[in-house]
Every structure is written in C-alpha cells, then in structure tokens.
Amino acid sequence: RARRAAEGPAEGGRGEGLGTVHLHKKALGQKASESLVLEGRDNAGMSIVLDGRPGSPDWDCDEDRLPGGIIAARFLCHRAARVRVARLDDAVGGGAEDDPFCLAKIDVEGSELKVLRGAVSLLRSRAIGTLHLEWWPPHLTAMGEEPIALLWFLHAMRYEIFAPASWFSAPEGSKAAADTQWAMVVPDQFPWLLQRWGDIVARAVPW
C-alpha cells in the first residue's frame, strides 16, 4: 500500500475500499541531494540516478564517459533530468513504527544498497516487514557497489534472505524461471548467490 503524501494524491488515486495512492516525485538514495536521472535508451525501466554534472570531465555523452564508467550509449544521455533525492526514512516520515507496512519492492538498477542505507531507521524499527529486491550483481558493480555487501547489510539488519528454490539447481550465471517456492540463503552461501540473477526476498526477524 502507498503511504503518506509528499506531493499530494495522484489523480484518480481514491477507489472504494482501495485506500489512497500517493506519488512521491523524487528518487531515493542514502542522503538528501540533487542528482540526475538517465532514461534507458530501449527500456525506460532501466533508468538510473547518477551524481555528476553534464559537461564535467567525467560526464561526456559524446565521448562515452559517465561517472563510474557507465556506458552512455545505453541511455538517453543528452536528456538527463535533474531529480531530488531523498532518504526513504525521510520520505515516509515519522510514525512508521506504529503503522508499519508489510512489503517494500525495490528495483533500482544497482542502487538498491544506496536506497537501503537511507532506510536504516525503518529497517531497525521493523517498520518494513519484507523486502522484495531485484538481485542483479552486474548492475550493483556498475553502480560502484560490491554486490555481496548488499547481502551482508541485510544480514546485519537482521533480515533473513530467501531466493527462488529453483536457483539451487539452476546452472551458474543463469536467470532461473519464475518460482513461487523460496529457500533461505545463509551467510555461507552468499558467495554462491553472486552467480544467480533475478529477485530475492528479505524478511525481518526480531532483534
């Protein structure tokens, strides 16, 4: 369910018995800032948020230079748009501990760890019961993160990690078919998980 408004309810957001939907016109990250959003050239769902400034030495669309070595040709680089970045802790606002939500879906093309670092208070307070995350190690690497650090972060926050049960029999480096059965991944298996790509689930357990 969508939660407290930052910019006001979306048009048509009210429906009988469905509650209210609120759109927050901002990106999420580990700190409040202003950044740039780049739309994927062939897939708007592949949009990413990058720090930097067009025209600077590390940002030249024509010379294929973007911060972190991102490949400019994969994005509509010349159409980069400014976006406000907020921490999820701030975007949700106070009182989440008394009104928790059961599920948060995070699919941000390699910036998952940045979003979670900006949600430490929510995670510690168990205001988010379950996280459904895209797990795509190459995207995390491209965004300057160590993929395994995401798993250890969730472990430190006392979230148990689950992967599709079919991954335990799928070839390395493959994206297994959709699976409705999940199996727990223990810390000793974190390196193994680096060879699997798809979606994972993290469930909060008591401190």
C-alpha positions as a printed Julia matrix, in Angstrom:
207×3 Matrix{Float64}:
   0.0     0.0     0.0
   1.17    3.51   -0.66
   1.81    5.74    2.29
   1.96    9.37    3.42
   1.88   12.07    0.76
   4.87   14.19   -0.13
   3.44   15.79   -3.25
  -0.28   15.06   -2.85
  -2.53   12.25   -4.05
  -2.38   11.12   -7.64
  -5.37   11.87   -9.84
  -7.86    9.07   -9.52
  -5.98    7.75   -6.54
  -9.1     7.1    -4.49
 -11.13    3.97   -5.02
 -13.79    2.39   -2.89
 -12.13    0.01   -0.48
  -8.69    0.56   -2.05
  -7.35    3.38    0.08
  -5.29    6.28   -1.32
  -2.25    6.23   -3.57
   0.38    8.95   -3.18
   3.14    9.69   -5.67
   6.48   11.0    -4.38
   8.19   12.91   -7.19
  11.74   12.16   -6.14
  14.41    9.49   -6.26
  15.6     7.52   -3.25
  19.19    7.29   -2.03
  21.41    7.25    1.02
  21.38   11.03    1.51
  19.26   14.02    0.54
  20.69   15.68   -2.55
  20.1    16.65   -6.15
  21.19   14.26   -8.87
  20.43   13.4   -12.48
  18.2    10.68  -13.83
  19.07    8.95  -17.11
  16.4     7.04  -19.02
  17.35    3.72  -20.56
  17.58    4.01  -24.36
  15.44    0.96  -25.15
  13.82    0.44  -21.77
  12.6     3.25  -19.53
  12.58    0.73  -16.69
  16.39    0.74  -16.89
  16.61    4.37  -15.79
  19.35    5.2   -13.29
  20.24    8.09  -10.98
  23.8     9.41  -11.14
  25.73   12.11   -9.35
  27.66   14.44  -11.6
  27.24   17.37  -13.94
  26.95   17.23  -17.74
  29.95   18.91  -19.31
  32.32   17.99  -16.49
  35.39   15.82  -17.25
  33.67   12.66  -16.03
  30.4    13.37  -17.89
  30.69   13.49  -21.67
  27.94   11.75  -23.61
  29.75   12.09  -26.94
  32.96   10.53  -25.6
  31.08    7.81  -23.71
  32.23    8.99  -20.28
  29.84    8.86  -17.35
  30.51    8.64  -13.59
  31.51    5.13  -12.54
  32.22    4.03  -16.09
  28.54    3.73  -17.01
  28.13    3.2   -20.77
  26.5     6.35  -22.14
  25.16    4.66  -25.29
  22.74    2.6   -23.18
  20.91    5.73  -22.01
  19.33    8.87  -23.42
  22.38   10.66  -22.11
  21.68   14.1   -23.6
  18.26   14.14  -21.92
  19.5    13.81  -18.35
  16.98   15.44  -16.0
  17.56   16.81  -12.53
  15.83   15.0    -9.7
  15.61   15.45   -5.95
  16.96   12.53   -3.96
  15.51   11.72   -0.53
  16.19    9.11    2.11
  13.36    6.62    2.5
  13.49    7.32    6.24
  12.56   10.95    5.47
  10.14   10.29    2.61
   7.95    8.01    4.73
   8.05   10.35    7.71
   7.62    9.71   11.4
   5.25    7.24   12.96
   6.09    4.3    10.7
   6.9     2.19   13.76
   3.26    2.5    14.85
   1.91    1.96   11.34
   4.3    -0.47    9.62
   3.92   -1.8     6.12
   4.36   -5.42    5.19
   6.19   -5.18    1.85
   8.58   -2.84    0.04
   9.56   -3.55   -3.58
  12.96   -2.14   -4.61
  14.16   -2.38   -8.21
  16.57    0.49   -8.88
  19.11   -0.91  -11.35
  22.06   -1.35   -8.99
  21.26    1.37   -6.45
  19.46   -0.99   -4.05
  22.14   -0.66   -1.38
  22.02    3.14   -1.55
  18.26    3.06   -1.01
  18.62    0.71    1.96
  21.34    2.86    3.55
  18.79    5.67    3.51
  16.24    3.47    5.27
  18.25    2.31    8.29
  15.74    3.67   10.82
  12.84    1.91    9.1
  14.77   -1.34    8.93
  15.94   -1.2    12.55
  12.43   -0.45   13.81
  10.96   -3.29   11.72
   8.63   -0.81   10.0
   9.26   -2.8     6.8
   8.33   -6.43    7.27
   9.57   -7.81    3.96
  11.76   -6.52    1.12
  11.39   -7.77   -2.43
  14.6    -6.86   -4.27
  15.95   -7.19   -7.75
  19.21   -9.12   -7.38
  21.44   -8.4   -10.36
  25.13   -8.37   -9.31
  26.43   -6.78  -12.56
  24.17   -3.77  -12.02
  25.44   -3.31   -8.47
  29.03   -3.5    -9.71
  28.31   -0.95  -12.45
  26.97    1.45   -9.82
  30.17    1.16   -7.76
  28.95   -1.32   -5.16
  30.24   -4.72   -4.07
  27.23   -6.99   -4.66
  27.93   -9.15   -1.62
  27.83   -6.02    0.55
  24.07   -5.84   -0.05
  23.64   -9.32    1.41
  25.8    -8.57    4.45
  23.93   -5.3     5.01
  20.61   -7.14    5.13
  22.15   -9.75    7.44
  23.42   -7.01    9.78
  19.91   -5.5     9.84
  18.58   -8.93   10.89
  16.74   -9.71    7.67
  16.7   -13.33    6.53
  17.39  -13.74    2.81
  15.41  -16.05    0.53
  15.99  -16.98   -3.12
  13.82  -18.95   -5.57
  14.13  -22.63   -4.76
  14.86  -23.38   -8.43
  18.15  -21.47   -8.17
  19.61  -24.26   -6.11
  19.52  -26.5    -9.17
  19.94  -23.93  -11.99
  23.3   -23.53  -13.82
  25.6   -20.78  -12.58
  25.09  -17.37  -14.15
  21.57  -18.17  -15.28
  18.32  -16.36  -14.58
  16.01  -19.07  -13.34
  12.37  -19.19  -14.3
   9.77  -17.6   -12.03
   9.3   -19.66   -8.89
   6.69  -19.49   -6.16
   8.82  -21.56   -3.74
  11.57  -19.81   -1.78
  14.54  -21.2     0.13
  16.63  -19.45    2.77
  20.16  -18.36    1.86
  22.52  -18.5     4.86
  25.7   -16.36    5.07
  27.96  -19.24    3.98
  26.02  -19.26    0.7
  26.39  -15.54   -0.04
  29.33  -16.08   -2.47
  27.26  -18.71   -4.29
  24.4   -16.22   -4.67
  26.69  -13.91   -6.68
  26.28  -16.3    -9.62
  22.48  -16.11   -9.61
  20.44  -13.24  -11.01
  16.78  -12.39  -10.53
  14.72  -11.45   -7.46
  15.34  -12.17   -3.81
  13.27  -11.61   -0.67
  14.47  -10.43    2.75
  12.25  -10.92    5.82
  12.68   -9.1     9.12
  13.22  -11.21   12.22
  13.12   -9.97   15.84
  16.24   -8.38   17.27
